[in-house]
XYZ file of N, CA, C and O in Angstrom:
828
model
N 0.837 -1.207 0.000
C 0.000 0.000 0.000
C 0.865 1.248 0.000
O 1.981 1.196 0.517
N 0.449 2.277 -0.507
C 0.944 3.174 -1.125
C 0.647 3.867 0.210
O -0.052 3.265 1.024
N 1.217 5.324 0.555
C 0.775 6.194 1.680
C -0.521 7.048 1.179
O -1.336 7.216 2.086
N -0.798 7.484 0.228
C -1.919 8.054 -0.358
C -2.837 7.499 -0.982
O -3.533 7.955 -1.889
N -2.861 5.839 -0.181
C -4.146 5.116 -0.893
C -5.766 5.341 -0.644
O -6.186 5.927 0.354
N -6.462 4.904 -1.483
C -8.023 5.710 -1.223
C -8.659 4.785 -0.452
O -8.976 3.602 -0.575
N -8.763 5.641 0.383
C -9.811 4.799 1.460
C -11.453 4.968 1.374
O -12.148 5.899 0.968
N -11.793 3.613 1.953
C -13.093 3.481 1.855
C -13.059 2.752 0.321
O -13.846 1.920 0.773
N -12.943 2.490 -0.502
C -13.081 1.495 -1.579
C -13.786 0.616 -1.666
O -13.723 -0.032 -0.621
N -14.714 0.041 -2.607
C -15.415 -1.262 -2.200
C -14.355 -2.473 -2.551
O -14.630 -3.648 -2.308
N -13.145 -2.070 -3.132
C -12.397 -3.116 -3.479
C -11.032 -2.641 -3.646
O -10.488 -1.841 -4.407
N -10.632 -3.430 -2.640
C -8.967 -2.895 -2.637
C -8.481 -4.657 -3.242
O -8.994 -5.730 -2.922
N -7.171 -4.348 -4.322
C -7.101 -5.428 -5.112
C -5.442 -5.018 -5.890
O -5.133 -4.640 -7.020
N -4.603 -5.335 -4.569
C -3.218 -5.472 -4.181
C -2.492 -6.894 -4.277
O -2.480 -7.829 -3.477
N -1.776 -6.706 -5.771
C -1.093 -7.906 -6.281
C 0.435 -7.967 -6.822
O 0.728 -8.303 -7.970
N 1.571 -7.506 -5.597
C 3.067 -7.516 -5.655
C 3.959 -8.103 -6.989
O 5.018 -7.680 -7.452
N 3.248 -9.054 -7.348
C 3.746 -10.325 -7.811
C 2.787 -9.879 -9.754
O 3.289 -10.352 -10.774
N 1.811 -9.199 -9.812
C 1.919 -8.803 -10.811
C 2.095 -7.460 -11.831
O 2.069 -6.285 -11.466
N 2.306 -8.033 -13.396
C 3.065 -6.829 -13.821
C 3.131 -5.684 -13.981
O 4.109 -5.041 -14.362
N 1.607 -5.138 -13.573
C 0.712 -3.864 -13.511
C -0.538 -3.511 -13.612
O -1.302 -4.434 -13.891
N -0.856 -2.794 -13.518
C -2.550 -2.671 -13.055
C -3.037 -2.677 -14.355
O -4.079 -2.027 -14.270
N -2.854 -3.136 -15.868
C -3.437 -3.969 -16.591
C -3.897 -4.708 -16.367
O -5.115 -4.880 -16.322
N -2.638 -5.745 -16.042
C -2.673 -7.109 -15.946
C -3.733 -7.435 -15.258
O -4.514 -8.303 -15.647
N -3.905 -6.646 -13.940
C -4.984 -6.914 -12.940
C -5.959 -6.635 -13.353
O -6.797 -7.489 -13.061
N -6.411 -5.713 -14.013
C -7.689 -5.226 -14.821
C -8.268 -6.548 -15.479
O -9.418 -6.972 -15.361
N -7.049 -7.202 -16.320
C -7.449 -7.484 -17.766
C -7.645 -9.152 -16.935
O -8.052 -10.130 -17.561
N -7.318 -9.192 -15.647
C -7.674 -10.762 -15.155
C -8.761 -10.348 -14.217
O -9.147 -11.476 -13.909
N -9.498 -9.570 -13.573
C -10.811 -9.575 -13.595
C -11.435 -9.712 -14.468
O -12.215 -10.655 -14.339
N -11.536 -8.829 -16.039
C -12.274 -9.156 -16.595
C -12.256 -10.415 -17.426
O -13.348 -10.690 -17.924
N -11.373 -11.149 -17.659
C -10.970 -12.743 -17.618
C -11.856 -13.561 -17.187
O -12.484 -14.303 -17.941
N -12.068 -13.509 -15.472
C -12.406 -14.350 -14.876
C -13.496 -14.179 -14.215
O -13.898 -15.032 -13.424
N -14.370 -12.627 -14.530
C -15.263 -12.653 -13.519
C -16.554 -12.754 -14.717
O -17.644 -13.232 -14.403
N -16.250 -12.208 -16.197
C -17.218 -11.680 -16.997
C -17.425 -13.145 -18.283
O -16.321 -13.327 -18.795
N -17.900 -13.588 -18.543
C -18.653 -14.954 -19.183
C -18.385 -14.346 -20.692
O -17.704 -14.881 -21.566
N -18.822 -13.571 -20.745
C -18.637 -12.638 -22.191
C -18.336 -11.235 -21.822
O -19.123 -10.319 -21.585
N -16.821 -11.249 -21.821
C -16.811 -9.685 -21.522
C -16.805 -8.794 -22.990
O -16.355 -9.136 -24.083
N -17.564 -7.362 -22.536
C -17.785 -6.750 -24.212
C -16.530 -5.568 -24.240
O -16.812 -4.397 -23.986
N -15.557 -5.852 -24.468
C -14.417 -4.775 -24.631
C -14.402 -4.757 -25.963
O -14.465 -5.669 -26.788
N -14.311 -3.615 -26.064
C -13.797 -3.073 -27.730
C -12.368 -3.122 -28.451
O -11.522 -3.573 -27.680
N -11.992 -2.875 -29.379
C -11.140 -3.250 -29.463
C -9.671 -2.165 -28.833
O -8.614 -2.525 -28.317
N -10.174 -0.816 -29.144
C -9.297 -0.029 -28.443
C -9.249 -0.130 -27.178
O -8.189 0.156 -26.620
N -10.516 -0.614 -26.315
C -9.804 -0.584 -24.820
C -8.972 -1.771 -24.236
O -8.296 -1.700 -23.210
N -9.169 -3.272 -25.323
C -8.200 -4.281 -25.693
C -7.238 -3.690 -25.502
O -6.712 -3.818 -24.396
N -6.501 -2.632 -26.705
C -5.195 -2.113 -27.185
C -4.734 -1.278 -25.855
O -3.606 -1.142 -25.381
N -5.854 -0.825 -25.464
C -5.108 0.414 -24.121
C -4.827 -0.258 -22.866
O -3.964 0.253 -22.152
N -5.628 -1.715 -22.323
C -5.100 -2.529 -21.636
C -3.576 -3.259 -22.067
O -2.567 -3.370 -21.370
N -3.752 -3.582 -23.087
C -2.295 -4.208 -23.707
C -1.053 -3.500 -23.422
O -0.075 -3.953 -22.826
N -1.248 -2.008 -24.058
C -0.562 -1.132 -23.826
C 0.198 -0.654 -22.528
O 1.363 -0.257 -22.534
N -0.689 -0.753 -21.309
C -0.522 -0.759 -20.159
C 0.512 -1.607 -19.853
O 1.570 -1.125 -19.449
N 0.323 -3.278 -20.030
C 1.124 -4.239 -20.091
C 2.471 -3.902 -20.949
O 3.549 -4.304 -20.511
N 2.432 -3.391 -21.795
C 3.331 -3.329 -22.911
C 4.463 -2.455 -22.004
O 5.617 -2.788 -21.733
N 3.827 -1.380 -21.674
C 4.525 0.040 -20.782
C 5.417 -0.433 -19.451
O 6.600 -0.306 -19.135
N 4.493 -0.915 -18.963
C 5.090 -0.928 -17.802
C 6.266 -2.531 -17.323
O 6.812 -2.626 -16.224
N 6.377 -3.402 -18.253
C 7.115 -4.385 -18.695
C 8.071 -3.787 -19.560
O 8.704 -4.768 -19.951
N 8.558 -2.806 -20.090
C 9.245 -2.689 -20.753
C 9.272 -3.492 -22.300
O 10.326 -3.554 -22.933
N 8.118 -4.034 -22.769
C 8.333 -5.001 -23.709
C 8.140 -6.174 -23.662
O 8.458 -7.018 -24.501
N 7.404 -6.364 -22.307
C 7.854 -7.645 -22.029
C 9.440 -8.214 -21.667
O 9.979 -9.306 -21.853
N 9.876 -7.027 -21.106
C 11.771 -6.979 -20.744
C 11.352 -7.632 -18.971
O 11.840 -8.675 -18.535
N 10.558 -6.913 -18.328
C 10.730 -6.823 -16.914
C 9.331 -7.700 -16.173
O 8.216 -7.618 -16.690
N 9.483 -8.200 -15.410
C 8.746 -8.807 -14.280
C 7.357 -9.565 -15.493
O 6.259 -9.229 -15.935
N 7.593 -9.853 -15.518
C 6.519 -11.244 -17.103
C 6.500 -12.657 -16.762
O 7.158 -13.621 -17.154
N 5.671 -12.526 -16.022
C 5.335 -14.069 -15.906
C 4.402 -14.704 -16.715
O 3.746 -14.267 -17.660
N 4.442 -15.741 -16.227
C 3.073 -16.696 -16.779
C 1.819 -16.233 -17.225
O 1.234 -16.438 -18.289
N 1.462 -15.485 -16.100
C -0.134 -14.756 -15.958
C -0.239 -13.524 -17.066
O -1.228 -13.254 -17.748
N 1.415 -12.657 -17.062
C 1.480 -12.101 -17.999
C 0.883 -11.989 -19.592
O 0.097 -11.273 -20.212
N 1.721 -13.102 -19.838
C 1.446 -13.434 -21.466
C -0.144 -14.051 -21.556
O -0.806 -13.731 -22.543
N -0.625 -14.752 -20.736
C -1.947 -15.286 -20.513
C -2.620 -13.875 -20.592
O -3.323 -13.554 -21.550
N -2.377 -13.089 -19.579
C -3.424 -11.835 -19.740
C -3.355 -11.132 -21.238
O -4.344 -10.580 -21.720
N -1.914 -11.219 -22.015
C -1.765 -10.715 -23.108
C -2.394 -11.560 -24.346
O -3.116 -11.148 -25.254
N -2.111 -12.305 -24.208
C -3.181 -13.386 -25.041
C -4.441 -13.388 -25.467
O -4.914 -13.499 -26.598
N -5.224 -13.166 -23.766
C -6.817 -12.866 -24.099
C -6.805 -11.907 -24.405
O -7.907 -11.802 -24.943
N -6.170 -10.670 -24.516
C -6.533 -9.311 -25.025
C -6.452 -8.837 -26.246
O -6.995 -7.848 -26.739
N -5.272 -10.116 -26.996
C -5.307 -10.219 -28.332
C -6.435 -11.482 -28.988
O -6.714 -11.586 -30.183
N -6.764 -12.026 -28.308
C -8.263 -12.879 -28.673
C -9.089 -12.118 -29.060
O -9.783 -12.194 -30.074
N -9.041 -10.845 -27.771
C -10.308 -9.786 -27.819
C -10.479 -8.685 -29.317
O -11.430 -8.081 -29.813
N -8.799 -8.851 -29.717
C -8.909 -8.261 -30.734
C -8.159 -6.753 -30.715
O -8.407 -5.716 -31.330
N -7.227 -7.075 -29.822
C -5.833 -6.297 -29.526
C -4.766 -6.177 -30.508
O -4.045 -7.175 -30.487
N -4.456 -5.404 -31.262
C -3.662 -5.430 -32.649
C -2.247 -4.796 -32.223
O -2.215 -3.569 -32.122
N -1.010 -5.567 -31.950
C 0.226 -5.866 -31.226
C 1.199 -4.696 -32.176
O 2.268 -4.204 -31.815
N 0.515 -4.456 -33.389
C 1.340 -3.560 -34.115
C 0.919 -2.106 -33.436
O 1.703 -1.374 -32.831
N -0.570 -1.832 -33.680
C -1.071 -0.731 -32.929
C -0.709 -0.412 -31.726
O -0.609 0.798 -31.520
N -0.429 -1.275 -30.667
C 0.321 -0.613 -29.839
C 1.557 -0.656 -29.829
O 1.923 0.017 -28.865
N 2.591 -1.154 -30.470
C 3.408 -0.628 -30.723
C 3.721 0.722 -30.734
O 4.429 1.281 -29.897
N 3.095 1.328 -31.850
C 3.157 2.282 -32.471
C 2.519 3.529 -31.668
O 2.371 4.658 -32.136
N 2.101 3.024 -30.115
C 1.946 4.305 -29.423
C 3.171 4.171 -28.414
O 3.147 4.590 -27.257
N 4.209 3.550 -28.998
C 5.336 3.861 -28.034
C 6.657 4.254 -28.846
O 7.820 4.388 -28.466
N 5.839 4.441 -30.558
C 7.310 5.135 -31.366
C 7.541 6.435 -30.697
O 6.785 6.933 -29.863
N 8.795 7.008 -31.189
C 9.522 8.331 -30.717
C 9.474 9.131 -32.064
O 9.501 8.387 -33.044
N 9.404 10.601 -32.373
C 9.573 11.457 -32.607
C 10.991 11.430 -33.397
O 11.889 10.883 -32.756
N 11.407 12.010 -34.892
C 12.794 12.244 -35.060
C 13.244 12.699 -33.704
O 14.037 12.116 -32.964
N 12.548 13.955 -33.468
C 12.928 14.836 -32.619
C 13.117 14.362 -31.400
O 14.052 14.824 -30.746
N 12.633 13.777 -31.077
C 12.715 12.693 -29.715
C 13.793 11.709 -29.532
O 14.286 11.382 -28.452
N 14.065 11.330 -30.540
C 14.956 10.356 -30.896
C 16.444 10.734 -30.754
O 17.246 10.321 -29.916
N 16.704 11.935 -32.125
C 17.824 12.101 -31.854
C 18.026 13.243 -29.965
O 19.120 13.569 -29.503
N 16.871 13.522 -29.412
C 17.958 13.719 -28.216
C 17.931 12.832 -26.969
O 18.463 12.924 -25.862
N 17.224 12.057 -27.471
C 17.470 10.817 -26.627
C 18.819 10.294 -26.451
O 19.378 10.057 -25.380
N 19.558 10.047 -28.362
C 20.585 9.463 -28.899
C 21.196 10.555 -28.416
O 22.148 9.956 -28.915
N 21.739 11.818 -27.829
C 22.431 12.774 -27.566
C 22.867 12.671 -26.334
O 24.026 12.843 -25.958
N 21.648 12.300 -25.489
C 22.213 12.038 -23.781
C 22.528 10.746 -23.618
O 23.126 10.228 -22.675
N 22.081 10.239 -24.618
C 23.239 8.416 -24.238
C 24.640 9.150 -24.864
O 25.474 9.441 -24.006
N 25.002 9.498 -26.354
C 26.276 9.792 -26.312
C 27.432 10.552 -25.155
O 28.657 10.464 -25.250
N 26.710 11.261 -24.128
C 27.342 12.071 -23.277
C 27.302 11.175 -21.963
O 27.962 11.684 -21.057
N 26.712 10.002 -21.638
C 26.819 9.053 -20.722
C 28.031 9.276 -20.597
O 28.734 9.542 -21.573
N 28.622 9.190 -19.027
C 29.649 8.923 -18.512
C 29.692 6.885 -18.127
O 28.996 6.654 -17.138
N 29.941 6.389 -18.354
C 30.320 5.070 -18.165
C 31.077 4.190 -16.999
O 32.303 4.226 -17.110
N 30.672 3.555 -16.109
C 31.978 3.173 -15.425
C 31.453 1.615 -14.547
O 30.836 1.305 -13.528
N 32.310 0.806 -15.953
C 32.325 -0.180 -16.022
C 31.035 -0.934 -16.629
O 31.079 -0.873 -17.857
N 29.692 -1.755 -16.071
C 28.678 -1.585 -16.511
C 27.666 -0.624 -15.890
O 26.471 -0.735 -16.164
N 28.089 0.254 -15.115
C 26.689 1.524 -14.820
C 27.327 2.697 -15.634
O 28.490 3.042 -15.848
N 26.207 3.130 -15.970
C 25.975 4.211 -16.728
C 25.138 5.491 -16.235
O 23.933 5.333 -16.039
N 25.790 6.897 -16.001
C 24.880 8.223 -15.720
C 25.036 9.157 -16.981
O 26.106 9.279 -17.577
N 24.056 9.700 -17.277
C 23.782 10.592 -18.100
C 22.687 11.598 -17.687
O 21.732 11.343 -16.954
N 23.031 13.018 -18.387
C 22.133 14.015 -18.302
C 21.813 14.449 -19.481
O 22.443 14.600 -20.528
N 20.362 14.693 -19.044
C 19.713 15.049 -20.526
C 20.202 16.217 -21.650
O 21.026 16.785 -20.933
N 20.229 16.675 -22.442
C 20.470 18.534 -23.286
C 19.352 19.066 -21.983
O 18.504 18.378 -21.414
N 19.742 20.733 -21.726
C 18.321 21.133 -21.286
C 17.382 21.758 -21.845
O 16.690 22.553 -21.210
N 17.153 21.445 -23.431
C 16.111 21.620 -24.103
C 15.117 20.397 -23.878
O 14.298 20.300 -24.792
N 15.005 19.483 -22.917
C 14.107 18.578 -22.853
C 13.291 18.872 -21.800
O 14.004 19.234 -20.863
N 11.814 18.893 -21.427
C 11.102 19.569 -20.698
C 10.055 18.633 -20.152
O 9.141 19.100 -19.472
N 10.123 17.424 -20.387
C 8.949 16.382 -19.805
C 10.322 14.628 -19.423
O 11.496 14.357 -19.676
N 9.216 13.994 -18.766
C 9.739 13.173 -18.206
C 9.358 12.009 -18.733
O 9.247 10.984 -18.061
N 9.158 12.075 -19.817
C 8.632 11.047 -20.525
C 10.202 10.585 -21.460
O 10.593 9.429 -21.623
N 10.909 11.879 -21.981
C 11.551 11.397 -22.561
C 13.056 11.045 -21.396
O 13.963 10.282 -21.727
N 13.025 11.559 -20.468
C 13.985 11.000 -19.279
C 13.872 9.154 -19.138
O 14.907 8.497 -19.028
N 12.909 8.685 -19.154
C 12.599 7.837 -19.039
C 12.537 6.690 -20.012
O 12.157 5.597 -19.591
N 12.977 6.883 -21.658
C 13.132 6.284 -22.711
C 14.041 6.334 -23.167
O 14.311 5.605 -24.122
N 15.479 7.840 -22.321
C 17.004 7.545 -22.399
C 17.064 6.545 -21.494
O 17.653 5.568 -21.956
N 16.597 6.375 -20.124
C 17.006 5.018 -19.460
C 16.919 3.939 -20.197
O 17.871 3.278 -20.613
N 15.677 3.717 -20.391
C 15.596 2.495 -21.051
C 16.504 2.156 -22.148
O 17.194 1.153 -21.963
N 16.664 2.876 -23.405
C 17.502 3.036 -24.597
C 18.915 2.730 -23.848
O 19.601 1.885 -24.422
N 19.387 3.214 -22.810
C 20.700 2.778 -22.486
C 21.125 1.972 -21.554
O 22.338 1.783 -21.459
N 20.018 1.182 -20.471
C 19.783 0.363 -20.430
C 20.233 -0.941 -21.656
O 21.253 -1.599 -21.451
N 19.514 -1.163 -22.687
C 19.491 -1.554 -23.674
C 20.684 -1.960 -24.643
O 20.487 -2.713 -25.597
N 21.853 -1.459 -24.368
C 23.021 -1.148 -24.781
C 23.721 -2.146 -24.071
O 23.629 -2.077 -22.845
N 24.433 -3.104 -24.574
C 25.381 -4.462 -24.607
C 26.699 -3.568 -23.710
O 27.338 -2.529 -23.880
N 26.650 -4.457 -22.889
C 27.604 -4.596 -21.372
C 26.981 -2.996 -20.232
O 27.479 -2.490 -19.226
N 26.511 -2.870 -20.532
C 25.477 -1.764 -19.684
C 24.081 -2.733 -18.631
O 23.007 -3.225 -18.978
N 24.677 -2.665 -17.498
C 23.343 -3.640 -16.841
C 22.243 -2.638 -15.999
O 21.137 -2.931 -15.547
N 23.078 -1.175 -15.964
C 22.110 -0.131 -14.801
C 22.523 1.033 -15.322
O 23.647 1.169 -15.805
N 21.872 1.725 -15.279
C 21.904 3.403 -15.346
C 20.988 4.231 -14.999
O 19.784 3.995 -14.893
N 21.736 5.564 -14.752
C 20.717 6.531 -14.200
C 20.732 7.916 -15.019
O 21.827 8.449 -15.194
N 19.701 8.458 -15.472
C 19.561 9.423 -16.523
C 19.041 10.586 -15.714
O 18.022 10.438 -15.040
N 19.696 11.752 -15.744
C 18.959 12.989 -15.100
C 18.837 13.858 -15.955
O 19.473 14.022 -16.997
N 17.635 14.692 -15.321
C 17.440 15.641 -16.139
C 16.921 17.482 -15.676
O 15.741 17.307 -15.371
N 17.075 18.318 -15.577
C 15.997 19.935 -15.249
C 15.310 20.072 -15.916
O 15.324 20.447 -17.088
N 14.141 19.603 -14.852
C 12.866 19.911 -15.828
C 11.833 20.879 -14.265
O 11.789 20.516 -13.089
N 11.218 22.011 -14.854
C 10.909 23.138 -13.578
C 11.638 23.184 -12.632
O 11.181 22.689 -11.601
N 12.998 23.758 -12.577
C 13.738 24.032 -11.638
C 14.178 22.775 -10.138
O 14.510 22.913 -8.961
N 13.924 21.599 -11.083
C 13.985 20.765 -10.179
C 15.069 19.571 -11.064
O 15.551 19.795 -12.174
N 15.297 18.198 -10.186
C 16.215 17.565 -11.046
C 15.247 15.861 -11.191
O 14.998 15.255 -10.148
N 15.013 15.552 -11.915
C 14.383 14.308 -12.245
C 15.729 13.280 -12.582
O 16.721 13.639 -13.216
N 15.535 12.077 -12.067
C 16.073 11.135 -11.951
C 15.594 9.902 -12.613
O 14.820 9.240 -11.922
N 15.817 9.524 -13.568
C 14.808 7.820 -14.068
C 16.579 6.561 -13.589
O 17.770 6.841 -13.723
N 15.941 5.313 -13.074
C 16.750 4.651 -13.215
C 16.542 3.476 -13.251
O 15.854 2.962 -12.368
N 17.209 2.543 -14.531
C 16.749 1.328 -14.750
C 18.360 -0.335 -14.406
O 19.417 -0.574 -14.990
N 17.878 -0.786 -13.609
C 18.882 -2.344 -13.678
C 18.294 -3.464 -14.620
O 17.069 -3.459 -14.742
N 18.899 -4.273 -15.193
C 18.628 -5.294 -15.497
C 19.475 -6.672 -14.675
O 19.369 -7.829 -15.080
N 20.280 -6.281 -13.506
C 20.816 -7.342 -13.493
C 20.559 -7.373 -11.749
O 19.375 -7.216 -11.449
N 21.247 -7.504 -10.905
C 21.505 -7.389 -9.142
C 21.756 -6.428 -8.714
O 21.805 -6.364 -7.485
N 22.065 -5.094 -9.603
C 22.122 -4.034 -8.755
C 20.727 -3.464 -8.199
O 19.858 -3.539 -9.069
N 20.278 -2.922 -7.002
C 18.497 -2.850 -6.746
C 19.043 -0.747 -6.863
O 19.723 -0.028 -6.131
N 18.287 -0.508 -8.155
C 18.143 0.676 -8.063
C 17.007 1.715 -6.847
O 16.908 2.923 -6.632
N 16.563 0.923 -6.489
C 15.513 1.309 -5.544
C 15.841 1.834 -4.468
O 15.614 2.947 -3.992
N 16.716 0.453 -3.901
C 17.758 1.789 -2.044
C 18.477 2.617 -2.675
O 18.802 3.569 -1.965
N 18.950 2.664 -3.951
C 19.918 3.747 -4.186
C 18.972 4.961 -4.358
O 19.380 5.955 -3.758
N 18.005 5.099 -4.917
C 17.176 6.409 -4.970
C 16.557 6.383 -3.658
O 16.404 7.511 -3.189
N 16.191 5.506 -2.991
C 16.057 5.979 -1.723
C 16.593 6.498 -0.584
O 15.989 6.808 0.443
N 18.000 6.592 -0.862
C 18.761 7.701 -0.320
C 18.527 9.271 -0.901
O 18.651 10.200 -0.103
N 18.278 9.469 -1.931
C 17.681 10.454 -2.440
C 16.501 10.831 -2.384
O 16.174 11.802 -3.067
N 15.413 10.082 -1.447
C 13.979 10.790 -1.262
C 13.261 10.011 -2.442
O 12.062 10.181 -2.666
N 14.082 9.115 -3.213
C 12.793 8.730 -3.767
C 12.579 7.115 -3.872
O 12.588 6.464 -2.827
N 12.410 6.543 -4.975
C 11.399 5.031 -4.862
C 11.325 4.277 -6.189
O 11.812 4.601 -7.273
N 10.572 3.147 -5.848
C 10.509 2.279 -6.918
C 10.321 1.037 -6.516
O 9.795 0.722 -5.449
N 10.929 -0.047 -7.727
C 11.645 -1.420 -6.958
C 12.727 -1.684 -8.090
O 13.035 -1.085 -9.120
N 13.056 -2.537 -7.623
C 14.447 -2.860 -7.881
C 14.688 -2.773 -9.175
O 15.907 -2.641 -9.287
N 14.148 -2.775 -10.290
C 14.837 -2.785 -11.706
C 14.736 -1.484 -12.399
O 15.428 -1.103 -13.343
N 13.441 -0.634 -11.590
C 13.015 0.651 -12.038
C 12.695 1.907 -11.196
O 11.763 1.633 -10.440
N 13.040 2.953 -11.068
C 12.790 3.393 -9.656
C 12.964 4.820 -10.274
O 13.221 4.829 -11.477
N 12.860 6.091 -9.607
C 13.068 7.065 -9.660
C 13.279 8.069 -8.366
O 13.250 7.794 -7.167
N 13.494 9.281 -9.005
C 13.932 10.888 -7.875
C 13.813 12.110 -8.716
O 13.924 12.349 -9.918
N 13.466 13.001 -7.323
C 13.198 14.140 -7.858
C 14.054 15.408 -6.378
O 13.739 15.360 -5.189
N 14.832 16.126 -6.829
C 15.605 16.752 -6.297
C 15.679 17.974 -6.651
O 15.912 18.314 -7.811
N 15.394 19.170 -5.213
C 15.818 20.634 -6.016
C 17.102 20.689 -5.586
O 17.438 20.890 -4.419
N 17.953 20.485 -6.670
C 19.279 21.419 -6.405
C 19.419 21.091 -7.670
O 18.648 20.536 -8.452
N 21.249 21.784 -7.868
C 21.053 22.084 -9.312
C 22.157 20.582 -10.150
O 22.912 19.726 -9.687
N 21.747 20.894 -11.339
C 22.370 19.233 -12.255
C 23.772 18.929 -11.777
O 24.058 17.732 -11.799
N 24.659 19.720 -11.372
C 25.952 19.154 -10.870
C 25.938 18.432 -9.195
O 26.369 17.334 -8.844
N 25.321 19.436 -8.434
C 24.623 18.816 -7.186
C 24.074 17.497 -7.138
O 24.533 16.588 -6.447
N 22.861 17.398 -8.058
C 22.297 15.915 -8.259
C 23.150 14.883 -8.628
O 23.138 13.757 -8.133
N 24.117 15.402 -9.772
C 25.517 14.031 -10.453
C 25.808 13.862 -8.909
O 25.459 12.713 -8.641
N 26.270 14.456 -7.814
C 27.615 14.533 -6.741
C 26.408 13.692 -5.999
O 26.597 12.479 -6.098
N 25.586 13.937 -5.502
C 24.761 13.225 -4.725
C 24.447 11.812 -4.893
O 24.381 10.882 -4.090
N 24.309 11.880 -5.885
C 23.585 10.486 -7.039
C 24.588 9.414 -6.888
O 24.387 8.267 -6.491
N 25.920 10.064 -7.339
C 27.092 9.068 -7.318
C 27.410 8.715 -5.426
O 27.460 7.554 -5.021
N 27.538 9.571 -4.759
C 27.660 8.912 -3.386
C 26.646 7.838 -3.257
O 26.908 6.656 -3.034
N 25.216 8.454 -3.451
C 24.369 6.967 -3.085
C 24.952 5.572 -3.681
O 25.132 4.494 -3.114
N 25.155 5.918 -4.854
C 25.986 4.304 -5.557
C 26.453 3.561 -5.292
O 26.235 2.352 -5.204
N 27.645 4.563 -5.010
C 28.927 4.664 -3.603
C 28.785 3.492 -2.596
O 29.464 2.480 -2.423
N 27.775 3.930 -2.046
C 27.269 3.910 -1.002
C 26.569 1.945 -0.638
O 26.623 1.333 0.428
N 26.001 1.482 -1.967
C 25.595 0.488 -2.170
C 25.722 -0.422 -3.487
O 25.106 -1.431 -3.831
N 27.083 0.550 -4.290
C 27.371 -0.569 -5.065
C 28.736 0.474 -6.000
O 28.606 1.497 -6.671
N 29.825 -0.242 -5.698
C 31.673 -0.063 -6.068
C 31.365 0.747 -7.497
O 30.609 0.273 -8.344
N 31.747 1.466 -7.586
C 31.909 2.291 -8.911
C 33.382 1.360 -8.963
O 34.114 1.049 -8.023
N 33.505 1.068 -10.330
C 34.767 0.422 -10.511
C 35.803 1.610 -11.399
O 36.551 2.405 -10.831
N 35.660 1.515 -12.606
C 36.361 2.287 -13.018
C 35.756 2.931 -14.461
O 34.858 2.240 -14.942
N 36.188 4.431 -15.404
C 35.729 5.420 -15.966
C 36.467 4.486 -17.502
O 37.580 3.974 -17.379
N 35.776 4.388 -18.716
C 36.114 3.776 -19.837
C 35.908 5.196 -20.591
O 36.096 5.283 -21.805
């Protein structure tokens, strides 16, 4: 449970173990509805959900997963269509490709800061992933100024738990995906950021 959960609910429906509140959606209506009547876009926007918050089907996908993804393409969920609400922008793209080139590197973790022509946190969050993604890279952390503040996205794929490390910084997650949000300014946040690391996992050495 979250600290700002809604109380009074007729149904509180808390499941650790799955991949996101799709999934949970899309297995009530699975199992409770005989003929459930979903359309096909709210198919695609459940899928999508799944799609998002798995990374692709990269992160936490189990069994129940692909089962929930399955019936939603029964329902008539078109796997290209959502795709295609997670393409990028030229414009998006190449400055995505701009703050991975300026990654500092050391060893397999990776920090980078965004250009500060980037103004939402959407695209903070698709340099992680994108460099993430990148062969002998298992963790990284991407920052960025966006309203006078410093946004943090950070993704592991392997044993490092990005999660206590932003939680030295005030913020949260779990272990493969996590984030922070910090007012001070982008050199402050690098100096901070790297002690937490520090702190719970050897910076080895600068390539």
């Amino acid at each position: 449970r979250s600290a700002d959960i809604i109380e009074g609910a007729l149904l509180n429906y808390i499941e650790v173990y799955a991949s996101s509140t799709s999934e949970m959606v899309t297995e009530l209506i699975q199992y409770m509805l005989q003929r459930p009547k979903i359309t096909k876009i709210e198919a695609e926007g459940l899928l999508a959900g799944i799609f998002m918050d798995t990374k692709g089907f990269q992160f936490k996908s189990g069994v129940r997963t692909f089962d929930a993804a399955a019936f939603l393409r029964s329902l008539g969920a078109d796997t290209i269509e959502v795709k295609k609400m997670f393409t990028d922008s030229i414009e998006d793209y190449l400055v995505i490709a701009e703050t991975i080139k300026n990654a500092e590197i050391y060893d397999n973790l990776a920090i980078a800061v965004c250009p500060e022509t980037v103004d939402n946190t959407v695209i903070v969050a698709r340099a992680a992933d994108e460099l993430l993604g990148i062969s002998g890279i298992d963790v990284c952390f991407v920052l960025c100024e966006i309203n006078k503040s410093i946004t943090i996205s950070a993704r592991s794929s392997g044993d490092v738990n990005v999660q206590v490390i932003l939680e030295e910084l005030g913020g949260g997650g779990h272990m493969n995906m996590a984030g922070a949000k910090l007012n001070v300014d982008i050199d402050k946040a690098v100096e901070l950021l790297k002690k937490a690391i520090q702190k719970h996992y050897k910076i080895k050495h600068q390539e």
